[in-house]
Coordinates of C-alpha atoms in Angstrom, one line a residue:
M897 CA -16.5 39.3 -29.6
R898 CA -12.9 38.1 -29.9
I899 CA -10.7 36.8 -27.2
A900 CA -6.9 36.7 -27.5
V901 CA -5.2 34.7 -24.8
L902 CA -1.5 34.5 -24.2
N903 CA -0.2 31.7 -21.9
K904 CA 2.7 33.5 -20.2
D905 CA 4.1 30.2 -18.8
R906 CA 4.6 28.9 -22.4
C907 CA 5.7 32.2 -23.9
K908 CA 9.6 32.2 -24.1
P909 CA 10.8 35.3 -26.1
D910 CA 14.4 34.5 -25.3
K911 CA 14.1 31.1 -26.8
C912 CA 11.8 31.5 -29.9
S913 CA 14.2 34.1 -31.5
P914 CA 17.1 35.2 -29.2
F915 CA 18.6 37.7 -31.6
G916 CA 15.8 38.7 -33.9
E917 CA 12.2 39.8 -34.0
K918 CA 9.8 37.4 -32.4
P919 CA 7.8 35.3 -34.9
C920 CA 4.4 36.4 -33.5
I921 CA 5.4 40.1 -34.0
K922 CA 7.3 39.6 -37.2
Y923 CA 4.5 37.9 -39.1
C924 CA 1.5 39.8 -37.7
P925 CA -0.2 41.7 -40.6
K926 CA -1.3 44.5 -38.3
V927 CA 2.1 45.0 -36.9
R928 CA 3.5 45.2 -40.4
T929 CA 1.1 48.0 -41.2
G930 CA 2.3 50.0 -38.2
D931 CA 0.0 49.0 -35.4
K932 CA 1.2 47.6 -32.1
T933 CA -1.1 44.6 -32.0
I934 CA 1.6 42.4 -30.5
Q935 CA 4.6 43.7 -28.6
L936 CA 6.9 42.6 -25.9
S937 CA 6.0 43.4 -22.3
P938 CA 8.1 46.1 -20.6
N939 CA 10.2 43.4 -18.8
G940 CA 10.7 41.5 -22.1
K941 CA 9.6 38.2 -20.5
S942 CA 6.5 37.7 -22.6
A943 CA 4.5 39.1 -25.5
E944 CA 1.4 41.2 -25.1
I945 CA -1.7 41.2 -27.4
I946 CA -4.0 44.1 -27.9
E947 CA -7.4 42.5 -28.5
S948 CA -9.0 45.6 -29.9
L949 CA -6.4 45.7 -32.8
C950 CA -6.4 41.9 -33.5
T951 CA -8.2 40.8 -36.6
G952 CA -8.2 37.1 -35.6
C953 CA -6.2 36.0 -38.7
G954 CA -4.5 33.3 -36.7
I955 CA -1.0 33.7 -38.2
C956 CA 0.6 34.3 -34.8
I957 CA -1.0 31.0 -33.5
K958 CA 0.7 29.0 -36.3
K959 CA 4.1 30.9 -36.0
C960 CA 4.5 30.6 -32.2
P961 CA 6.8 27.6 -31.6
F962 CA 5.5 27.1 -28.0
K963 CA 1.8 27.1 -28.7
A964 CA 1.4 30.0 -26.3
I965 CA -1.3 32.0 -28.3
N966 CA -5.1 31.2 -28.6
I967 CA -7.5 33.5 -30.5
V968 CA -11.2 32.6 -30.5
N969 CA -14.4 34.3 -31.7
L970 CA -17.4 34.1 -29.5
P971 CA -21.0 35.3 -29.9
D972 CA -21.4 39.0 -29.2
P973 CA -24.1 38.5 -26.5
L974 CA -21.4 37.0 -24.3
L975 CA -19.6 40.3 -24.1
N976 CA -22.0 41.5 -21.4
Q977 CA -21.9 38.1 -19.5
I978 CA -18.2 38.0 -18.6
T979 CA -17.7 37.7 -14.8
Y980 CA -14.0 37.4 -14.4
R981 CA -10.8 37.8 -16.4
Y982 CA -7.3 37.2 -15.1
G983 CA -5.8 39.9 -17.4
P984 CA -6.1 41.7 -20.7
D985 CA -4.9 38.6 -22.6
Q986 CA -5.7 35.9 -20.0
F987 CA -8.4 33.4 -19.2
S988 CA -12.0 34.6 -19.2
L989 CA -15.0 33.2 -17.3
F990 CA -18.5 33.8 -18.5
R991 CA -21.7 33.7 -16.3
M992 CA -22.0 32.2 -12.9
A993 CA -23.6 29.0 -11.6
I994 CA -26.5 29.7 -9.2
P995 CA -26.3 28.0 -5.8
K996 CA -29.5 27.6 -3.9
K997 CA -30.2 27.1 -0.2
G998 CA -31.1 23.5 0.7
K999 CA -29.8 22.2 -2.6
V1000 CA -26.6 20.5 -3.9
L1001 CA -25.3 22.1 -7.1
G1002 CA -23.0 19.8 -9.1
L1003 CA -20.4 21.2 -11.5
I1004 CA -19.0 19.2 -14.4
G1005 CA -16.4 20.2 -17.0
Q1006 CA -12.9 19.7 -18.1
N1007 CA -9.9 20.8 -16.0
G1008 CA -8.8 24.4 -16.7
I1009 CA -12.2 25.5 -17.7
G1010 CA -13.0 27.7 -14.7
K1011 CA -14.6 25.5 -12.0
S1012 CA -12.1 26.3 -9.3
T1013 CA -12.2 30.0 -10.4
M1014 CA -15.9 30.1 -9.8
L1015 CA -15.5 28.4 -6.4
S1016 CA -12.9 31.0 -5.4
I1017 CA -15.4 33.7 -6.4
L1018 CA -18.2 32.1 -4.3
S1019 CA -15.9 31.8 -1.4
G1020 CA -14.8 35.4 -1.5
E1021 CA -11.1 34.6 -2.1
L1022 CA -11.4 36.1 -5.6
K1023 CA -13.4 39.2 -6.4
M1024 CA -15.2 39.5 -9.7
N1025 CA -13.9 42.1 -12.1
L1026 CA -16.5 41.7 -14.9
G1027 CA -13.7 41.7 -17.4
K1028 CA -12.5 45.2 -16.3
F1029 CA -9.0 46.1 -15.0
N1030 CA -7.0 48.9 -13.4
N1031 CA -9.2 51.9 -12.4
D1032 CA -12.3 50.4 -14.0
T1033 CA -12.5 47.5 -11.5
P1034 CA -16.2 47.3 -10.3
D1035 CA -17.0 47.9 -6.7
N1036 CA -19.3 45.7 -4.6
D1037 CA -22.4 47.7 -5.6
A1038 CA -21.6 47.2 -9.3
I1039 CA -21.3 43.4 -8.8
I1040 CA -24.5 43.2 -6.9
N1041 CA -26.3 45.3 -9.6
F1042 CA -24.8 43.0 -12.3
F1043 CA -26.8 40.1 -10.9
K1044 CA -30.0 42.2 -10.2
G1045 CA -33.1 40.0 -10.5
S1046 CA -31.3 36.7 -10.0
E1047 CA -30.7 34.6 -6.9
L1048 CA -27.0 35.5 -7.0
Q1049 CA -27.9 39.1 -6.1
Q1050 CA -28.8 38.2 -2.6
Y1051 CA -25.8 35.8 -2.3
F1052 CA -23.4 38.6 -3.0
I1053 CA -25.3 41.1 -0.8
D1054 CA -24.9 38.7 2.1
M1055 CA -21.2 37.9 1.3
F1056 CA -20.1 41.5 1.0
S1057 CA -21.9 42.4 4.2
N1058 CA -20.2 39.5 6.0
K1059 CA -23.5 37.7 6.7
L1060 CA -22.4 34.6 4.8
S1061 CA -19.9 32.1 6.3
V1062 CA -18.2 29.9 3.7
V1063 CA -16.2 26.6 4.0
Y1064 CA -14.0 25.6 1.1
K1065 CA -12.6 22.0 0.7
P1066 CA -9.7 22.3 -1.8
Q1067 CA -9.0 20.0 -4.7
D1068 CA -5.4 19.0 -4.0
I1069 CA -5.6 17.3 -0.6
T1070 CA -2.0 16.1 -0.9
L1071 CA -0.9 19.6 0.0
I1072 CA -2.8 19.5 3.4
P1073 CA -0.1 17.6 5.4
K1074 CA 2.5 20.1 4.2
H1075 CA 0.5 23.0 5.8
V1076 CA -1.3 21.3 8.7
S1077 CA 0.3 19.0 11.3
G1078 CA -0.8 17.1 14.3
K1079 CA -3.1 14.2 15.1
V1080 CA -6.4 13.7 13.3
Y1081 CA -8.5 13.9 16.5
D1082 CA -7.0 17.2 17.6
L1083 CA -7.6 18.7 14.1
L1084 CA -11.2 17.6 13.9
K1085 CA -12.0 18.6 17.5
K1086 CA -10.9 22.2 16.7
N1087 CA -13.4 22.3 13.8
D1088 CA -16.3 20.7 15.8
A1089 CA -18.7 23.6 16.1
D1090 CA -21.9 21.7 17.0
D1091 CA -20.6 18.5 18.8
R1092 CA -21.0 16.3 15.8
L1093 CA -17.6 14.7 15.9
D1094 CA -18.8 11.3 17.1
K1095 CA -21.3 11.0 14.3
I1096 CA -18.7 12.0 11.7
I1097 CA -16.2 9.5 13.0
E1098 CA -18.7 6.8 12.5
D1099 CA -20.1 8.0 9.1
L1100 CA -16.6 8.3 7.5
N1101 CA -15.0 5.4 9.3
L1102 CA -12.3 7.5 11.0
K1103 CA -12.0 5.6 14.3
E1104 CA -8.8 3.7 13.3
I1105 CA -6.9 6.8 12.3
L1106 CA -7.8 9.3 15.1
D1107 CA -4.5 8.9 16.9
R1108 CA -2.4 9.1 13.7
N1109 CA -0.5 12.2 12.5
L1110 CA -1.7 13.7 9.2
S1111 CA 1.8 13.2 7.7
V1112 CA 1.4 9.3 7.7
L1113 CA -2.1 9.1 6.3
S1114 CA -2.9 7.6 2.8
G1115 CA -4.6 9.7 0.1
G1116 CA -8.0 8.3 1.0
E1117 CA -7.5 8.9 4.7
V1118 CA -6.5 12.6 4.1
Q1119 CA -9.5 13.1 1.9
R1120 CA -11.9 11.8 4.5
V1121 CA -10.3 14.0 7.2
A1122 CA -10.6 17.0 4.9
I1123 CA -14.3 16.3 4.2
A1124 CA -14.9 15.8 7.9
A1125 CA -13.1 19.0 8.9
A1126 CA -15.2 21.0 6.3
Y1127 CA -18.5 19.3 7.4
L1128 CA -17.8 20.0 11.1
K1129 CA -17.5 23.8 10.6
N1130 CA -20.8 25.6 11.0
A1131 CA -21.2 27.5 7.8
D1132 CA -23.9 28.7 5.5
V1133 CA -22.2 27.6 2.3
Y1134 CA -20.0 24.5 1.6
L1135 CA -17.8 24.5 -1.5
I1136 CA -16.4 21.0 -2.1
D1137 CA -13.8 20.5 -4.8
E1138 CA -13.4 16.9 -6.1
P1139 CA -14.3 15.0 -2.8
S1140 CA -14.1 11.5 -4.3
S1141 CA -10.4 11.5 -5.3
Y1142 CA -8.6 8.5 -3.6
L1143 CA -11.8 7.2 -2.0
D1144 CA -13.0 3.7 -2.7
V1145 CA -16.6 3.1 -3.9
S1146 CA -18.1 2.6 -0.5
E1147 CA -16.4 5.6 0.9
R1148 CA -17.6 7.7 -2.0
I1149 CA -21.2 6.7 -1.2
N1150 CA -20.7 7.6 2.5
M1151 CA -19.2 10.9 1.4
A1152 CA -22.1 11.6 -0.9
K1153 CA -24.6 10.8 1.9
L1154 CA -22.8 13.1 4.3
I1155 CA -22.7 16.0 1.8
R1156 CA -26.4 15.5 0.9
S1157 CA -27.3 15.6 4.6
L1158 CA -26.2 19.3 4.7
T1159 CA -29.3 20.2 2.8
E1160 CA -31.5 19.0 5.7
S1161 CA -30.2 22.1 7.6
N1162 CA -30.9 24.3 4.6
K1163 CA -27.2 24.7 3.8
T1164 CA -26.0 25.8 0.3
V1165 CA -23.7 23.2 -1.2
V1166 CA -21.6 23.3 -4.4
V1167 CA -19.6 20.3 -5.5
V1168 CA -17.1 19.8 -8.3
E1169 CA -17.0 16.1 -9.2
H1170 CA -15.6 14.0 -12.1
D1171 CA -17.0 10.6 -11.0
L1172 CA -20.3 10.7 -12.9
A1173 CA -21.9 8.1 -10.8
I1174 CA -21.2 10.1 -7.6
L1175 CA -22.2 13.4 -9.2
D1176 CA -25.5 11.9 -10.2
Y1177 CA -26.0 10.4 -6.7
L1178 CA -25.4 13.6 -4.7
S1179 CA -26.6 16.5 -6.9
D1180 CA -30.1 18.1 -7.0
Y1181 CA -29.2 20.0 -10.2
I1182 CA -26.0 20.7 -12.2
S1183 CA -24.2 23.3 -14.3
L1184 CA -22.0 22.4 -17.3
F1185 CA -18.7 24.2 -18.0
Y1186 CA -17.6 24.3 -21.6
G1187 CA -15.1 26.3 -23.7
A1188 CA -11.4 25.9 -24.3
P1189 CA -9.2 24.9 -21.3
G1190 CA -6.9 27.7 -20.3
V1191 CA -8.6 30.1 -22.7
Y1192 CA -12.2 30.7 -21.7
G1193 CA -15.0 28.9 -19.8
I1194 CA -18.8 29.3 -20.2
I1195 CA -21.2 28.1 -17.5
S1196 CA -24.5 26.7 -18.9
H1197 CA -27.9 27.4 -17.5
P1198 CA -29.0 25.0 -14.7
Q1199 CA -30.0 21.5 -15.8
G1200 CA -31.7 18.6 -14.1
V1201 CA -29.1 16.0 -13.0
R1202 CA -30.0 13.1 -15.4
V1203 CA -30.7 15.4 -18.4
G1204 CA -27.6 17.6 -17.7
I1205 CA -25.2 14.7 -17.5
N1206 CA -26.7 13.2 -20.7
I1207 CA -26.3 16.5 -22.4
Y1208 CA -22.6 16.7 -21.3
L1209 CA -21.9 13.2 -22.6
N1210 CA -23.8 13.8 -25.9
G1211 CA -21.9 17.1 -26.4
Y1212 CA -24.8 19.3 -27.5
I1213 CA -26.6 21.9 -25.4
K1214 CA -29.9 22.2 -27.2
D1215 CA -31.3 25.3 -25.3
E1216 CA -28.1 27.2 -26.1
N1217 CA -27.6 25.7 -29.6
V1218 CA -24.0 24.9 -28.7
R1219 CA -21.9 21.8 -29.5
I1220 CA -19.2 21.3 -26.9
R1221 CA -17.8 18.0 -28.2
D1222 CA -17.3 16.6 -31.7
E1223 CA -18.2 13.0 -30.7
P1224 CA -20.4 11.8 -27.9
I1225 CA -19.0 9.8 -25.0
L1226 CA -20.4 6.2 -25.2
F1227 CA -20.5 3.5 -22.6
H1228 CA -20.6 -0.3 -22.8
E1229 CA -24.1 -1.7 -22.2
R1230 CA -22.6 -4.7 -20.5
P1231 CA -19.1 -6.2 -20.1
P1232 CA -17.8 -7.8 -23.2
I1233 CA -17.9 -11.6 -23.3
D1234 CA -14.5 -11.7 -25.0
S1235 CA -11.5 -9.4 -24.6
L1236 CA -11.2 -6.6 -27.0
F1237 CA -8.1 -8.4 -28.3
D1238 CA -6.6 -11.8 -28.0
I1239 CA -4.7 -12.2 -24.7
G1240 CA -1.5 -14.0 -25.3
A1241 CA 0.3 -16.7 -23.4
S1242 CA 1.3 -16.5 -19.8
T1243 CA 4.2 -14.1 -19.3
F1244 CA 4.8 -14.8 -15.6
S1245 CA 3.2 -16.3 -12.5
Y1246 CA 3.4 -15.4 -8.8
E1247 CA 3.0 -17.8 -5.9
N1248 CA 1.2 -17.1 -2.7
L1249 CA 2.7 -14.0 -1.1
E1250 CA 2.6 -12.7 2.5
K1251 CA 3.6 -9.3 3.9
T1252 CA 3.3 -7.8 7.4
L1253 CA 3.7 -4.0 7.8
G1254 CA 3.2 -3.0 11.5
D1255 CA -0.3 -4.2 12.5
F1256 CA -1.3 -4.8 8.9
H1257 CA -1.1 -8.2 7.2
L1258 CA -1.6 -8.9 3.5
S1259 CA -1.9 -12.4 1.9
V1260 CA -2.0 -12.8 -1.9
T1261 CA -3.3 -15.8 -3.7
G1262 CA -1.0 -16.8 -6.5
S1263 CA -2.0 -16.5 -10.1
E1264 CA -0.6 -15.8 -13.6
V1265 CA -0.6 -12.8 -15.9
H1266 CA -0.7 -12.9 -19.7
A1267 CA 0.7 -10.8 -22.5
G1268 CA -1.7 -8.0 -23.4
E1269 CA -3.8 -8.4 -20.2
I1270 CA -4.8 -5.6 -17.9
L1271 CA -5.8 -6.7 -14.4
G1272 CA -8.0 -4.2 -12.7
I1273 CA -7.6 -4.0 -8.9
L1274 CA -10.6 -3.2 -6.7
G1275 CA -10.9 -3.0 -3.0
P1276 CA -11.4 -0.6 0.0
N1277 CA -8.7 1.8 1.0
G1278 CA -6.2 0.5 3.5
I1279 CA -6.7 -3.1 2.3
G1280 CA -3.3 -3.6 0.8
K1281 CA -3.6 -2.7 -2.9
S1282 CA -0.6 -0.4 -3.0
T1283 CA 1.3 -2.9 -0.9
F1284 CA 0.6 -5.5 -3.5
I1285 CA 1.8 -3.2 -6.2
D1286 CA 5.0 -2.7 -4.3
L1287 CA 5.4 -6.5 -4.0
I1288 CA 5.0 -6.9 -7.7
A1289 CA 7.4 -4.0 -8.4
N1290 CA 9.9 -5.6 -6.0
K1291 CA 10.1 -2.4 -4.0
I1292 CA 9.4 -4.6 -0.9
K1293 CA 10.1 -8.3 -0.3
S1294 CA 7.5 -10.9 0.6
D1295 CA 7.8 -12.3 4.1
T1296 CA 7.6 -15.8 2.7
E1297 CA 10.6 -15.0 0.4
I1298 CA 8.7 -16.5 -2.5
S1299 CA 9.6 -14.4 -5.5
L1300 CA 7.8 -14.1 -8.8
E1301 CA 8.5 -17.0 -11.1
N1302 CA 8.6 -15.9 -14.7
E1303 CA 8.2 -18.6 -17.3
V1304 CA 9.3 -16.4 -20.2
I1305 CA 11.5 -13.7 -18.7
P1306 CA 14.2 -14.6 -16.1
R1307 CA 13.5 -13.0 -12.7
S1308 CA 16.8 -11.0 -12.8
K1309 CA 15.8 -9.4 -16.0
L1310 CA 12.1 -8.6 -15.2
K1311 CA 11.5 -4.9 -15.9
V1312 CA 8.7 -3.0 -14.1
S1313 CA 7.4 0.5 -14.8
L1314 CA 5.4 2.1 -11.9
K1315 CA 3.1 5.1 -11.7
P1316 CA 2.6 5.4 -7.9
Q1317 CA -0.4 6.9 -6.1
Y1318 CA 1.8 9.7 -4.8
I1319 CA 3.7 11.0 -7.8
K1320 CA 7.4 11.8 -7.2
M1321 CA 9.3 13.2 -10.1
P1322 CA 12.3 15.7 -10.2
E1323 CA 10.5 19.0 -9.7
S1324 CA 13.0 21.0 -11.7
N1325 CA 12.6 18.9 -14.8
L1326 CA 10.6 20.1 -17.7
V1327 CA 7.7 18.2 -19.3
S1328 CA 9.6 18.5 -22.6
G1329 CA 12.1 15.9 -21.1
I1330 CA 9.3 13.3 -21.0
I1331 CA 8.3 14.2 -24.6
N1332 CA 12.0 13.7 -25.6
Q1333 CA 12.0 10.4 -23.7
I1334 CA 9.0 9.3 -25.7
K1335 CA 10.4 10.4 -29.1
M1336 CA 13.8 8.7 -28.4
A1337 CA 12.4 5.4 -27.1
P1338 CA 13.5 2.8 -29.7
F1339 CA 11.0 0.1 -28.6
L1340 CA 8.0 2.4 -29.4
S1341 CA 6.4 2.8 -32.9
Q1342 CA 5.8 6.2 -34.3
S1343 CA 2.1 5.8 -34.1
Y1344 CA 2.4 4.9 -30.4
K1345 CA 4.6 7.9 -29.7
K1346 CA 2.2 10.3 -31.4
R1347 CA -0.8 8.8 -29.6
L1348 CA 0.9 9.1 -26.2
I1349 CA 1.8 12.7 -26.7
N1350 CA -1.5 13.8 -28.3
S1351 CA -3.8 11.8 -26.0
L1352 CA -2.2 13.2 -22.9
K1353 CA -1.9 16.7 -24.3
L1354 CA 1.8 17.0 -23.4
E1355 CA 2.7 19.6 -26.1
N1356 CA 0.4 22.1 -24.2
I1357 CA 2.6 21.9 -21.1
K1358 CA 6.0 21.0 -22.5
E1359 CA 7.8 24.1 -21.3
R1360 CA 6.4 23.8 -17.8
K1361 CA 8.5 22.5 -14.8
I1362 CA 7.1 19.5 -12.9
S1363 CA 6.8 21.7 -9.8
E1364 CA 4.5 24.1 -11.7
L1365 CA 2.0 21.5 -12.8
S1366 CA -1.6 21.2 -11.5
G1367 CA -2.8 17.8 -10.1
G1368 CA -4.3 16.7 -13.4
E1369 CA -1.3 17.9 -15.5
L1370 CA 1.1 16.1 -13.1
Q1371 CA -1.0 12.9 -13.4
R1372 CA -0.8 13.1 -17.2
A1373 CA 2.9 13.6 -17.2
A1374 CA 3.4 10.6 -14.8
I1375 CA 1.3 8.3 -16.9
A1376 CA 3.3 9.3 -20.0
N1377 CA 6.5 8.7 -18.1
C1378 CA 5.3 5.2 -17.1
L1379 CA 4.0 4.1 -20.5
S1380 CA 7.1 5.4 -22.3
T1381 CA 9.5 3.3 -20.1
E1382 CA 10.4 -0.1 -21.5
A1383 CA 9.1 -2.8 -19.1
D1384 CA 7.4 -6.2 -18.9
I1385 CA 4.9 -5.1 -16.3
Y1386 CA 3.2 -1.8 -16.1
L1387 CA 1.8 -0.8 -12.7
L1388 CA -0.5 2.2 -12.4
D1389 CA -1.9 3.2 -9.0
E1390 CA -5.0 5.4 -9.3
P1391 CA -4.3 6.9 -12.7
S1392 CA -7.6 8.9 -12.9
A1393 CA -7.0 11.0 -9.7
F1394 CA -7.5 14.7 -10.5
L1395 CA -8.4 14.0 -14.2
D1396 CA -11.7 15.2 -15.6
I1397 CA -14.2 12.7 -17.1
E1398 CA -13.0 13.2 -20.7
M1399 CA -9.4 12.7 -19.8
R1400 CA -10.3 9.7 -17.6
L1401 CA -11.9 7.9 -20.5
T1402 CA -9.0 9.0 -22.8
V1403 CA -6.5 7.5 -20.4
A1404 CA -8.6 4.3 -20.2
Q1405 CA -8.6 3.9 -23.9
L1406 CA -4.9 4.8 -24.1
L1407 CA -4.0 2.1 -21.6
R1408 CA -5.9 -0.5 -23.5
K1409 CA -4.3 0.4 -26.8
S1410 CA -0.8 0.7 -25.2
I1411 CA -0.9 -2.7 -23.5
E1412 CA -2.3 -4.3 -26.7
E1413 CA 0.4 -2.9 -28.9
L1414 CA 3.3 -3.5 -26.5
K1415 CA 2.0 -7.0 -25.7
K1416 CA 3.0 -6.6 -22.1
S1417 CA 1.0 -6.9 -18.8
A1418 CA -0.5 -4.3 -16.5
F1419 CA -2.0 -3.9 -13.1
V1420 CA -4.3 -0.9 -12.5
V1421 CA -5.6 0.2 -9.2
E1422 CA -8.7 2.3 -9.8
H1423 CA -11.7 3.3 -7.7
D1424 CA -13.8 4.9 -10.5
I1425 CA -16.0 2.0 -11.5
I1426 CA -16.8 3.5 -15.0
T1427 CA -13.1 4.0 -15.7
Q1428 CA -12.2 0.5 -14.5
D1429 CA -14.9 -1.0 -16.7
F1430 CA -13.2 0.6 -19.7
I1431 CA -9.7 -0.5 -18.7
A1432 CA -9.8 -4.1 -17.3
D1433 CA -9.8 -7.5 -18.9
S1434 CA -10.1 -9.2 -15.5
I1435 CA -10.6 -8.1 -11.9
L1436 CA -8.5 -8.7 -8.9
V1437 CA -10.7 -8.2 -5.8
F1438 CA -9.2 -7.4 -2.3
E1439 CA -11.2 -8.3 0.8
G1440 CA -10.6 -8.2 4.5
T1441 CA -10.5 -5.5 7.2
P1442 CA -8.9 -2.2 6.2
G1443 CA -5.8 -1.3 8.2
I1444 CA -5.7 -4.8 9.8
E1445 CA -5.9 -7.6 7.2
G1446 CA -6.2 -7.8 3.5
K1447 CA -6.4 -10.7 1.0
A1448 CA -6.0 -10.6 -2.7
L1449 CA -8.2 -13.2 -4.4
T1450 CA -7.5 -15.0 -7.7
P1451 CA -8.4 -12.7 -10.7
L1452 CA -12.0 -13.1 -12.0
N1453 CA -13.6 -12.2 -15.3
L1454 CA -15.3 -8.7 -15.5
R1455 CA -18.8 -9.8 -14.6
D1456 CA -17.9 -12.0 -11.6
G1457 CA -15.3 -9.5 -10.4
F1458 CA -17.5 -6.5 -10.4
N1459 CA -20.4 -8.5 -8.9
L1460 CA -18.3 -9.8 -6.1
F1461 CA -16.8 -6.4 -5.3
L1462 CA -20.1 -4.5 -5.3
K1463 CA -21.7 -7.2 -3.2
M1464 CA -19.0 -6.6 -0.6
M1465 CA -19.7 -2.9 -0.8
G1466 CA -23.5 -3.4 -0.6
I1467 CA -24.0 -1.2 -3.6
T1468 CA -25.9 -1.9 -6.9
F1469 CA -25.6 -0.1 -10.3
R1470 CA -28.2 0.3 -13.0
R1471 CA -27.8 1.5 -16.6
E1472 CA -29.2 4.8 -17.9
K1473 CA -31.5 4.0 -20.8
L1474 CA -30.2 6.6 -23.3
T1475 CA -26.4 6.7 -22.7
K1476 CA -26.0 3.3 -21.0
R1477 CA -23.9 4.9 -18.3
P1478 CA -23.8 3.3 -14.9
R1479 CA -25.9 5.0 -12.2
V1480 CA -25.8 4.1 -8.5
N1481 CA -29.1 2.8 -7.1
K1482 CA -30.3 4.5 -3.9
I1483 CA -29.9 2.0 -1.1
G1484 CA -33.3 0.4 -0.3
S1485 CA -34.9 1.4 -3.6
T1486 CA -36.9 -1.0 -5.7
K1487 CA -34.1 -1.5 -8.2
D1488 CA -31.6 -1.9 -5.4
D1489 CA -33.6 -4.6 -3.7
Y1490 CA -34.4 -6.4 -6.9
Q1491 CA -30.8 -6.6 -8.1
K1492 CA -29.6 -7.8 -4.7
R1493 CA -32.3 -10.4 -4.7
I1494 CA -31.2 -11.8 -8.1
N1495 CA -27.5 -11.4 -7.2
E1496 CA -26.7 -9.0 -10.1
Y1497 CA -25.0 -5.9 -8.6
Y1498 CA -23.7 -4.3 -11.8
Y1499 CA -25.0 -5.9 -15.0
I1500 CA -28.5 -7.1 -15.4
P1501 CA -28.8 -9.9 -17.9
K1502 CA -31.3 -9.5 -20.8

């Protein structure tokens, strides 16, 4: 079977050829023989492709200046497995994952591959059309019959007969304060169906923020409130989309424990998660999503957690004889003894800093930063990491009025480029403006420019407005904007938020290469331990009491830094034998007890 997909957001007929025939139409062999394989829509705002007439020659793909067309050939058996299609020439989803009562189903795959579409179908917000449109749209009985003989048949019988209550925790929690207002306690009390509020407050450490309004909460606090609100509702099915975004390691473990506890009440749980360690920790089984983002997505057959994650990283699904990635994703077996490149001389140093914001007090132990060095920042939420970034960026002043003392660059000329936790960019601007900024930057080499644009896949979204971008797309645009700005210090606050696992590792590698080539310095706040391990040369650990007092210690090497931080969190990691990926040890397990006893919380020496 053949799928022809037209991205209507990228298709710009008025720009590609204002006064003549559009390239995709002009050069299509079938059109030139008289067929209407490609034509303009009635409103003239985009093209339309008739799949049944398309030969798949690919000429239109090459001729479209905005990369708006994708044509792919898929195995014929998939023709009868399509579950949803957004339109005649739009994204297609094949198969469905199978949720089970009393189990946690984990979903893993790239962004734009259909995970949220599937959650919308399971929640009832989106009705399956089985690839049919107009008068052929299937009714409830046809959908139930489509899944005859599988566990999904009963699921949809219950859903269509209103016997199934579903709770859906959305992906982008930054939108919640825009639609919901009031104090945290009042919001949670409204959702407390079974008098479990006191337990949830303790499990998710919400006591300190109960009297605060949603509008003033940090990203991690909003995430915890959203998870608590979803948990407190008495439902049969819980659909949780990316619950670990903005949470620190300890909070991610607490969240995973809470979600897993739903299975004790025989609840059905489906979770989308890009932190592999957390996905491994909370799932009973997983389904892999593969395909072409924005074009089509295929859901694999259910896999065991360890085997499924290893299959995804290796990129080959043996039981389906499908390769989903050209190269496997590999992990370091242990932290490198030496840096991946020679760190240069000290570029600047900072003395001890102090800052009080309301009831919160931050103290920073002075240190120095070197050319080509990336300092990874680890610490609980509310401990002062973003405040420290603002101090370094000179957005706020230290109470002690001791400024940065730069030995190479005068303080007045120190340039800082910041990618904040909450991204604020002109919403009316196009992504193409960032691409032009990269191409015009005189301080960047051609190879750097090409790597930045290609790694972050900016060409695919260049005609989109900032306001139209998804969370992951906005993150990529903001990282590109930060790394294409000339600066002495690059500050990135949670760059992996909303990115899938592949893009997280791509960004990690991009950061390393960028700082190495620019010979500048960077501070990176990151809660994903795996991503931080890829990025950092040294670790800056924050300790203290969240919301009350924080202290930034002197930077440590990777081994000592990770060990200190995980010891503070009370968590140990082990290495999966085949892929060497970190896996969280269950608290109280034999491995957990052993590693704590020998004081090795992350890397076990050989």
